[in-house]
Each structure stands twice: as structure tokens, then as C-alpha cells.
Amino acid sequence: MTYYNKKRRRDRDESITLELSNKNLKARTIAFIMLAALALTAFGYGLSSLLSTEDGWREIQANSTSELNCATEFVFMYNLGASGESATTENKAITLVYTDAVVDGYQLFTNDEDYTGVNNVYYINQHPNEEIVVHEALYRAFSTIEEYGDRSIYLAPVYTQYDDIFYAGDESETVDYDPYQNEEIAAYYQEVAAYASSEEAVDLELLGNNKIRLNVSEEYLAYAEENYISSFIDFAWLKNAFVTDYLADYMISKGYTLGTISSYDGFCRNLDDSDTSYSFNIYDKVADSVYGAGILQYKGAQSIVFLHDYPINSMDANRFYTMKNGEIRSFYLDVLDGKCKSSINNLVSYSDTHSCAEILMQMIPVYITDTFEKERLSELQEKDIYSIFCDEYKIYHNDKNIGFAQLYNRDGIKYKAEYINN
């Protein structure tokens, strides 16, 4: 069975206009500001940065004249002047540091492009069974994956093929990529999944001192050649969890902690461990409607992961495809068979001791499966990871120390928050 795996299409430089057009979505918090600001990031580093900057919350925008970077997928909000330094001076300094970070974050984790002197994911895929020295951030990412035993990155050939479903002009084109419609495609994904699930077939070995080796068996190499496969690992939809951590850790290492970084696809790191109050919007999908169910209020440095199987903003067009019958195809693929799955419409998990990537690794077995077992959230709770999910117009949570504001109450629909002790 042979399939030509086309290189994933990306248009990272196009202007982005964020649309939260659903009448049920409310936006009154910092969390929404962070999300809505994505509409501005594509326009680059404007004249405002050349003028004086006022104290207070501002979006830090990377310098668009720099190299290709991942800034358009993130929003970095910072409380300028709160440290006592001039807001104008601080803004310029932070912008320089953040620009370096988003360039490195993009180059390290991309599987689409080669960069001279950068042994990134693309480079690793082109050099199987070779010892390679990688950046410490990439080595740390692979270490996290190994620690939790997740095999998602090894579904690379499926991601490459399946990704085209999100660019289908109409539903008739999705059959070439969708295993739920095409038995032949399903069989191919199952074959790849068998390799992806096997450490004997493919495994990234950590050798210490930032050295790694992508071990690929002779059998899998032969299969890859037959099926035009050029990638054995790909962070794909998981990428921004690791990039968010990289950006956050980098800014913290430079002494900039009075801010929060979030990605358009649901990963957030609050850098601020002060007593400042922060908010995070909780969404819920019921039938064809998406509701701003309420607003999570919290304090302190937190990592937050929001998984959802429906689009919320315009950039989600690259991650979801809605069929005519209302079914949605997402990028959350099960490593056992390569099919998209979600046990519940939305799940938020957060922690003050774990990174976004660490949280995600532990959410995947709960979320990417056919049946939602809320009892499994107690296992996460024991590891200092708390969770929030919605059902029948209720916001369920297992953290007694949080609160919710602006619970949705309109047109006969009223949300309530309920604590559950798993």
C-alpha cells in the first residue's frame, strides 16, 4: 500500500484576522485579550514600539523584520513598568529577548524546514540512526516525552497525510485523508500506527549531553521508502505545548516574569508568581453552539492546557474540519490507530508545578480516547494537576481553591460551577 506523503502546507506569513463571531462567546478578561491580540501579531512590529510606552499591560510583539518565527501563534502580555523600570526601556529590552526566543522556538521544533547549523526536528528526520547533538530545549522536550512514555510524535507519517484534510475545498476531498470514510486510508494509518507504537521499529534514544539518536529499524526504513515517508517524528499538534514552555522558560531566565504567554491552540504559561489575579476563559460546546461558560480566576505562576475538539478562533481552521453532518475532524490522533478521537468536547488542566508539556503528556490518555472517565482526573490531581470540564451546563472542577466569575446566564441557559471530589 503506497501513499505519497505531501509536505504539509503552511502559510505562516499571511495576515490573520481573529473571529470570535459566535454570539454566545463573551470576552471581558485578560485571557480573551491575549487571544484576540492574535489578530494583531501578523502585522508585525509597528510604529508604537518606536514611541514612548505607557505603564500597564501591553502585548509584546516580536520584530517582524527578523527571521521566520512562531510569533503569530502566540500572545505575550506583559505588565510593563510594574518592575519599577521605565516601561519604554523595558518594552524595547523585552522585545529583543522575545524576538530571539520565537525565532529559536520555530527553528528548533519545525519539521518543515532545514536551517544551517540547527539540528532541528527536520534535520533529525533526515539522519536516522546517527548520533546528533541538539539544542538543550529540544533534548529536554524529548526527555519529557520519554519520561511519560507518550508515542504521539512517532505518528509523523500519519500527521503528514492527515493534515491535508484541513485544507480540503469541500467534503468530497476529505475522503482521501479521513480514515472514518476510507477503509484503505484507515488500513494505511493502522500500518503506520503499528510502527509508531513499537520501540523496536522507531525510537528516539537519549544519549546524554544533549546527544540523541533516532533509531529506525531496517524494516521500517524499507516501508518508509516504499511509501515515500520522509519523517519519523513530528511534534505536530503537540508542538506549541513545548514551544510555550520554551518561550516561558527563556523569558524567566532573562528575569522577565511579570507576564503571561499563550498560544492560539490552548497552551498557556503564566510567569508571574505574585499576588496578581488572572483569568482564563472556560468554553463549552453544546450541539452547534459554543458558550463562554465562565471565567476561571486564579493567582500565581500556572501552566494551563486547554484541549477542545471544535474550532474557537480563525486559526483553528488549520486544526479542525467540520463535516456536513456536524461531525468534526480534529488533529488529536490516537497513536494506536491514527484516528482522531476525543472523550469529551473540552478539558482544561492546570498546575503550578508542571509545565504545559508535562500536563499534556498526562492528559492525552484521558482525552484522546473513545470514553471519558472522569475518575481518571483523580490520578492527575494526585500529581498536582487539576482539571475542569463541562457537562449539561455545569462547570465541574476538582480544585477547592479556585473560583469562577461571569457564569453564562442568557436566553434560558444558565451555567453553574460544581466542585467534584474524585
Coordinates of C-alpha atoms in Angstrom, one line a residue:
M1 CA 0.0 0.0 0.0
T2 CA 1.7 3.2 -1.2
Y3 CA 0.8 6.8 -0.5
Y4 CA 2.7 9.9 -1.4
N5 CA 3.0 12.0 1.7
K6 CA 2.9 15.6 0.6
K7 CA 4.8 18.2 2.6
R8 CA 2.5 20.0 4.9
R9 CA 1.2 23.3 3.5
R10 CA 1.9 26.3 5.7
D11 CA 1.4 29.9 5.1
R12 CA 2.9 31.4 8.2
D13 CA 3.2 34.9 6.9
E14 CA -0.4 35.5 5.9
S15 CA -2.3 38.2 7.8
I16 CA -4.6 36.8 10.5
T17 CA -8.0 38.2 11.4
L18 CA -9.3 36.6 14.6
E19 CA -13.0 36.0 14.6
L20 CA -15.0 35.0 17.7
S21 CA -18.3 35.6 15.9
N22 CA -20.5 33.2 17.9
K23 CA -23.0 35.4 19.8
N24 CA -22.5 33.2 22.9
L25 CA -18.8 34.0 23.3
K26 CA -18.1 36.6 26.0
A27 CA -14.8 38.4 26.3
R28 CA -14.1 40.5 29.3
T29 CA -10.8 39.1 30.7
I30 CA -7.1 39.2 30.2
A31 CA -7.4 35.7 28.7
F32 CA -9.6 37.0 25.9
I33 CA -7.3 40.0 25.4
M34 CA -4.5 37.5 24.9
L35 CA -6.5 35.5 22.4
A36 CA -7.9 38.5 20.5
A37 CA -4.4 40.0 20.2
L38 CA -3.5 37.2 17.8
A39 CA -5.3 39.3 15.2
L40 CA -2.6 41.9 15.5
T41 CA 0.6 39.9 15.7
A42 CA 0.7 39.3 11.9
F43 CA 1.1 43.0 11.3
G44 CA 4.5 43.0 12.9
Y45 CA 6.4 45.5 14.9
G46 CA 4.5 48.8 14.5
L47 CA 5.4 52.4 15.0
S48 CA 4.1 52.3 18.5
S49 CA 7.3 50.5 19.6
L50 CA 9.3 53.4 18.5
L51 CA 7.4 55.8 20.7
S52 CA 7.1 56.1 24.4
T53 CA 5.3 53.2 26.1
E54 CA 2.8 53.7 29.0
D55 CA 2.9 51.6 32.1
G56 CA 0.5 48.7 32.3
W57 CA -0.5 45.6 30.4
R58 CA 0.8 45.6 26.9
E59 CA 1.3 43.0 24.2
I60 CA 4.9 42.3 23.4
Q61 CA 5.3 41.8 19.7
A62 CA 8.3 40.2 18.1
N63 CA 10.2 42.2 15.5
S64 CA 8.7 41.2 12.2
T65 CA 11.8 42.1 10.3
S66 CA 13.6 39.3 12.0
E67 CA 13.8 35.7 10.6
L68 CA 10.8 33.5 10.2
N69 CA 9.4 32.8 13.6
C70 CA 6.3 31.5 15.5
A71 CA 5.2 34.8 17.0
T72 CA 1.9 34.8 15.1
E73 CA 0.8 31.7 17.0
F74 CA 1.4 33.3 20.4
V75 CA 0.4 36.3 22.5
F76 CA 2.8 37.6 25.1
M77 CA 1.2 40.0 27.6
Y78 CA 3.4 41.9 30.0
N79 CA 2.8 44.3 32.8
L80 CA 5.3 47.0 31.7
G81 CA 6.6 49.3 34.4
A82 CA 5.5 47.1 37.2
S83 CA 9.1 46.2 38.0
G84 CA 10.0 49.8 38.6
E85 CA 11.9 50.2 35.3
S86 CA 10.8 52.6 32.6
A87 CA 8.0 51.0 30.5
T88 CA 9.6 52.3 27.3
T89 CA 13.0 50.9 28.2
E90 CA 11.5 47.6 29.4
N91 CA 9.4 47.2 26.3
K92 CA 12.4 47.6 24.0
A93 CA 14.5 45.2 26.0
I94 CA 11.8 42.5 26.3
T95 CA 11.0 42.8 22.6
L96 CA 14.6 42.0 21.7
V97 CA 14.7 38.9 24.0
Y98 CA 11.3 37.7 22.9
T99 CA 12.2 38.0 19.2
D100 CA 15.2 35.8 19.7
A101 CA 13.0 33.3 21.6
V102 CA 10.3 33.0 18.9
V103 CA 12.9 32.6 16.2
D104 CA 14.7 29.8 18.0
G105 CA 11.4 28.2 19.1
Y106 CA 10.2 28.0 15.4
Q107 CA 13.5 26.7 14.0
L108 CA 14.1 24.0 16.7
F109 CA 10.7 22.4 16.6
T110 CA 9.8 22.7 12.9
N111 CA 9.7 19.6 10.7
D112 CA 9.2 21.6 7.5
E113 CA 12.5 23.4 7.0
D114 CA 16.2 23.0 7.3
Y115 CA 18.4 25.7 8.9
T116 CA 22.2 25.7 8.6
G117 CA 23.7 24.8 12.0
V118 CA 20.4 23.9 13.6
N119 CA 19.9 20.3 14.3
N120 CA 16.1 20.6 14.5
V121 CA 13.3 18.0 14.0
Y122 CA 13.6 18.2 10.2
Y123 CA 17.4 17.5 10.5
I124 CA 16.8 14.6 12.8
N125 CA 14.4 13.0 10.4
Q126 CA 16.9 13.2 7.6
H127 CA 19.6 11.5 9.7
P128 CA 18.1 8.3 11.2
N129 CA 20.4 6.0 13.1
E130 CA 23.0 8.8 13.5
E131 CA 24.3 10.4 16.7
I132 CA 23.2 14.1 16.7
V133 CA 23.8 16.9 19.1
V134 CA 20.7 19.0 19.6
H135 CA 19.8 22.2 21.5
E136 CA 19.1 21.7 25.2
A137 CA 15.5 22.8 24.8
L138 CA 14.9 20.0 22.2
Y139 CA 16.7 17.5 24.3
R140 CA 14.6 18.5 27.3
A141 CA 11.4 18.0 25.1
F142 CA 12.5 14.5 24.1
S143 CA 13.3 13.8 27.8
T144 CA 9.8 14.8 28.8
I145 CA 8.3 12.5 26.1
E146 CA 10.4 9.6 27.2
E147 CA 9.5 10.2 30.9
Y148 CA 5.8 9.8 30.3
G149 CA 6.1 7.2 27.6
D150 CA 4.0 9.0 25.1
R151 CA 4.4 7.9 21.4
S152 CA 2.4 10.6 19.7
I153 CA 5.4 12.2 17.9
Y154 CA 6.1 8.9 16.1
L155 CA 2.8 9.3 14.1
A156 CA 4.6 11.7 11.8
P157 CA 3.7 9.9 8.5
V158 CA 0.0 10.0 9.5
Y159 CA 0.1 13.7 10.5
T160 CA 1.7 14.5 7.1
Q161 CA -1.1 12.7 5.2
Y162 CA -4.0 13.6 7.5
D163 CA -3.1 17.3 7.7
D164 CA -4.4 17.9 4.2
I165 CA -8.0 17.2 5.4
F166 CA -7.9 20.7 6.9
Y167 CA -7.2 22.3 3.5
A168 CA -10.0 20.4 1.7
G169 CA -12.0 22.7 -0.6
D170 CA -15.2 20.7 0.1
E171 CA -16.2 17.5 1.8
S172 CA -15.6 15.4 -1.2
E173 CA -11.9 15.9 -0.9
T174 CA -11.7 14.7 2.7
V175 CA -12.1 11.1 1.7
D176 CA -8.5 10.9 0.6
Y177 CA -7.3 11.6 4.2
D178 CA -10.1 10.6 6.5
P179 CA -9.9 7.0 7.9
Y180 CA -13.5 7.2 9.0
Q181 CA -14.6 7.4 5.4
N182 CA -11.9 5.5 3.6
E183 CA -11.0 1.9 4.6
E184 CA -7.8 1.9 2.5
I185 CA -6.6 5.1 4.3
A186 CA -7.6 3.5 7.6
A187 CA -5.5 0.5 6.8
Y188 CA -2.5 2.6 5.9
Y189 CA -2.8 4.7 9.1
Q190 CA -3.1 1.4 11.1
E191 CA 0.1 0.2 9.5
V192 CA 2.0 3.3 10.4
A193 CA 0.5 3.3 13.9
A194 CA 1.9 -0.2 14.4
Y195 CA 5.4 1.1 13.7
A196 CA 4.8 4.2 15.7
S197 CA 3.7 2.2 18.7
S198 CA 6.8 -0.1 18.6
E199 CA 10.1 0.9 20.2
E200 CA 11.8 -1.7 18.1
A201 CA 10.6 0.0 14.9
V202 CA 11.4 3.6 15.8
D203 CA 12.6 5.2 19.0
L204 CA 14.5 8.4 19.8
E205 CA 17.3 7.4 22.2
L206 CA 18.7 9.9 24.7
L207 CA 22.5 9.6 24.9
G208 CA 23.2 12.3 27.5
N209 CA 25.0 15.7 27.0
N210 CA 22.3 16.8 24.5
K211 CA 23.1 13.9 22.2
I212 CA 20.3 11.8 20.6
R213 CA 19.9 9.1 18.0
L214 CA 16.7 8.4 16.1
N215 CA 16.8 4.6 15.9
V216 CA 14.8 3.3 12.9
S217 CA 14.6 -0.4 12.1
E218 CA 15.6 -1.7 8.6
E219 CA 12.1 -3.0 8.1
Y220 CA 10.6 0.5 8.9
L221 CA 13.2 2.2 6.7
A222 CA 12.1 -0.1 3.8
Y223 CA 8.5 0.6 4.4
A224 CA 9.2 4.3 4.5
E225 CA 11.0 4.2 1.2
E226 CA 8.1 2.3 -0.4
N227 CA 5.6 4.8 0.9
Y228 CA 7.5 8.0 0.3
I229 CA 7.8 8.6 4.0
S230 CA 10.5 11.2 5.0
S231 CA 9.5 11.9 8.6
F232 CA 9.6 9.5 11.5
I233 CA 8.9 12.1 14.3
D234 CA 6.8 15.2 14.3
F235 CA 5.6 17.3 17.2
A236 CA 2.6 18.3 15.0
W237 CA -0.3 19.4 17.2
L238 CA 1.8 18.9 20.4
K239 CA 4.4 21.4 19.3
N240 CA 3.1 24.5 20.9
A241 CA 3.0 22.9 24.3
F242 CA 6.7 22.6 24.1
V243 CA 7.3 25.9 22.4
T244 CA 5.2 27.7 25.1
D245 CA 7.4 26.1 27.8
Y246 CA 10.5 27.2 25.8
L247 CA 9.4 30.8 25.5
A248 CA 8.3 31.0 29.1
D249 CA 11.4 29.4 30.5
Y250 CA 13.6 31.6 28.3
M251 CA 11.9 34.8 29.4
I252 CA 12.1 33.7 33.0
S253 CA 15.8 33.0 32.6
K254 CA 16.3 36.6 31.4
G255 CA 14.5 38.0 34.5
Y256 CA 11.1 38.8 32.9
T257 CA 8.4 37.3 35.0
L258 CA 5.6 39.8 35.1
G259 CA 3.7 38.4 32.1
T260 CA 1.9 35.5 30.6
I261 CA 2.4 33.7 27.3
S262 CA -0.4 31.8 25.5
S263 CA -0.7 30.0 22.1
Y264 CA -3.8 30.1 19.9
D265 CA -4.3 26.4 20.3
G266 CA -4.7 26.2 24.1
F267 CA -1.4 26.3 25.9
C268 CA -0.7 29.0 28.5
R269 CA 2.2 29.8 30.9
N270 CA 1.7 32.5 33.5
L271 CA 5.2 33.6 34.6
D272 CA 4.0 35.8 37.5
D273 CA 4.2 34.3 40.9
S274 CA 3.0 37.4 42.6
D275 CA -0.4 38.0 44.2
T276 CA -1.8 39.5 40.9
S277 CA -5.2 38.0 39.8
Y278 CA -5.5 36.4 36.4
S279 CA -8.4 35.0 34.4
F280 CA -8.8 32.2 31.9
N281 CA -12.0 31.7 29.8
I282 CA -13.8 28.4 30.1
Y283 CA -15.7 27.4 26.9
D284 CA -18.2 24.7 26.3
K285 CA -19.7 23.3 23.1
V286 CA -23.3 22.1 23.2
A287 CA -24.7 20.9 19.9
D288 CA -23.8 23.6 17.4
S289 CA -23.3 26.4 19.9
V290 CA -20.1 27.4 21.8
Y291 CA -20.6 29.2 25.1
G292 CA -18.3 31.3 27.2
A293 CA -19.4 29.2 30.2
G294 CA -17.5 31.2 32.8
I295 CA -14.1 32.7 33.8
L296 CA -11.6 30.8 35.9
Q297 CA -9.9 33.2 38.4
Y298 CA -6.5 32.3 39.8
K299 CA -3.2 33.6 41.1
G300 CA 0.4 32.6 40.8
A301 CA 2.5 31.1 38.2
Q302 CA 0.5 28.4 36.4
S303 CA 0.7 26.2 33.4
I304 CA -2.7 25.7 31.6
V305 CA -3.6 23.3 28.8
F306 CA -7.0 23.6 27.1
L307 CA -7.9 20.7 24.8
H308 CA -11.1 21.1 22.7
D309 CA -12.4 19.2 19.7
Y310 CA -14.1 22.2 17.9
P311 CA -12.8 25.5 16.4
I312 CA -12.8 28.6 18.5
N313 CA -10.8 31.1 16.5
S314 CA -9.9 31.6 12.9
M315 CA -6.5 30.0 13.2
D316 CA -8.3 26.8 14.2
A317 CA -9.1 26.3 10.5
N318 CA -5.7 24.5 10.4
R319 CA -6.7 22.1 13.1
F320 CA -10.4 21.2 12.5
Y321 CA -12.7 20.3 9.7
T322 CA -16.5 20.3 10.1
M323 CA -18.4 17.8 8.1
K324 CA -21.8 18.4 6.6
N325 CA -23.4 16.2 9.3
G326 CA -21.8 18.2 12.0
E327 CA -19.0 15.8 12.8
I328 CA -15.7 17.4 13.4
R329 CA -12.3 16.0 12.4
S330 CA -9.5 17.2 14.8
F331 CA -5.8 16.7 14.9
Y332 CA -6.0 14.7 18.1
L333 CA -4.9 11.4 16.7
D334 CA -4.8 8.1 18.6
V335 CA -1.3 6.5 18.3
L336 CA -3.0 3.1 18.3
D337 CA -4.8 3.5 15.0
G338 CA -4.2 7.1 13.7
K339 CA -7.8 8.1 14.1
C340 CA -9.0 11.4 15.6
K341 CA -10.6 10.9 19.0
S342 CA -11.8 13.0 21.9
S343 CA -13.5 11.7 25.0
I344 CA -15.1 15.0 25.8
N345 CA -15.6 18.3 24.0
N346 CA -13.3 20.3 26.2
L347 CA -10.9 19.6 29.0
V348 CA -8.8 22.2 30.9
S349 CA -6.0 21.0 33.1
Y350 CA -3.5 23.2 35.1
S351 CA -0.7 23.1 37.6
D352 CA 1.7 25.3 39.4
T353 CA 4.4 22.6 39.5
H354 CA 4.2 21.1 36.0
S355 CA 5.0 22.6 32.6
C356 CA 2.5 22.7 29.7
A357 CA 4.2 19.7 28.1
E358 CA 4.2 17.7 31.3
I359 CA 0.5 18.4 31.8
L360 CA -0.3 17.5 28.1
M361 CA 1.6 14.2 28.3
Q362 CA -0.7 13.2 31.2
M363 CA -3.9 14.5 29.7
I364 CA -3.5 12.6 26.4
P365 CA -4.6 9.1 27.8
V366 CA -7.6 10.8 29.4
Y367 CA -8.6 12.9 26.4
I368 CA -7.6 11.0 23.2
T369 CA -9.8 8.0 23.7
D370 CA -13.4 7.0 23.0
T371 CA -14.8 7.3 26.5
F372 CA -14.4 10.0 29.1
E373 CA -13.6 8.6 32.5
K374 CA -13.7 11.5 34.9
E375 CA -12.4 9.2 37.7
R376 CA -9.0 9.3 35.9
L377 CA -8.8 13.0 36.7
S378 CA -8.1 12.0 40.3
E379 CA -4.9 10.4 39.2
L380 CA -3.8 13.8 37.7
Q381 CA -5.0 15.5 40.9
E382 CA -2.7 13.4 43.0
K383 CA 0.2 14.7 40.8
D384 CA -0.9 18.4 41.4
I385 CA -2.7 18.7 38.1
Y386 CA -6.3 20.0 38.5
S387 CA -9.0 19.8 35.8
I388 CA -12.1 21.5 34.6
F389 CA -14.7 20.1 32.2
C390 CA -18.3 21.0 31.3
D391 CA -21.4 18.9 31.0
E392 CA -25.1 19.7 30.9
Y393 CA -24.4 23.4 31.5
K394 CA -22.3 22.8 34.5
I395 CA -18.6 23.6 35.0
Y396 CA -17.1 20.7 37.0
H397 CA -13.8 21.2 38.8
N398 CA -11.7 19.4 41.4
D399 CA -9.8 22.3 42.9
K400 CA -11.4 23.8 46.0
N401 CA -9.1 26.8 45.9
I402 CA -10.4 28.4 42.6
G403 CA -13.4 30.5 41.8
F404 CA -15.4 31.4 38.7
A405 CA -16.8 34.7 37.5
Q406 CA -19.4 35.7 34.9
L407 CA -21.1 32.4 34.6
Y408 CA -23.1 32.3 31.4
N409 CA -26.8 33.2 32.0
R410 CA -28.8 34.2 29.0
D411 CA -31.8 33.1 26.9
G412 CA -32.8 30.4 29.4
I413 CA -29.3 28.9 29.6
K414 CA -27.6 29.2 33.0
Y415 CA -24.2 27.7 33.9
K416 CA -23.2 26.6 37.4
A417 CA -19.9 25.7 38.8
E418 CA -19.7 22.5 40.8
Y419 CA -16.8 21.0 42.8
I420 CA -16.3 17.3 42.5
N421 CA -14.2 15.2 44.7
N422 CA -12.9 12.4 42.6

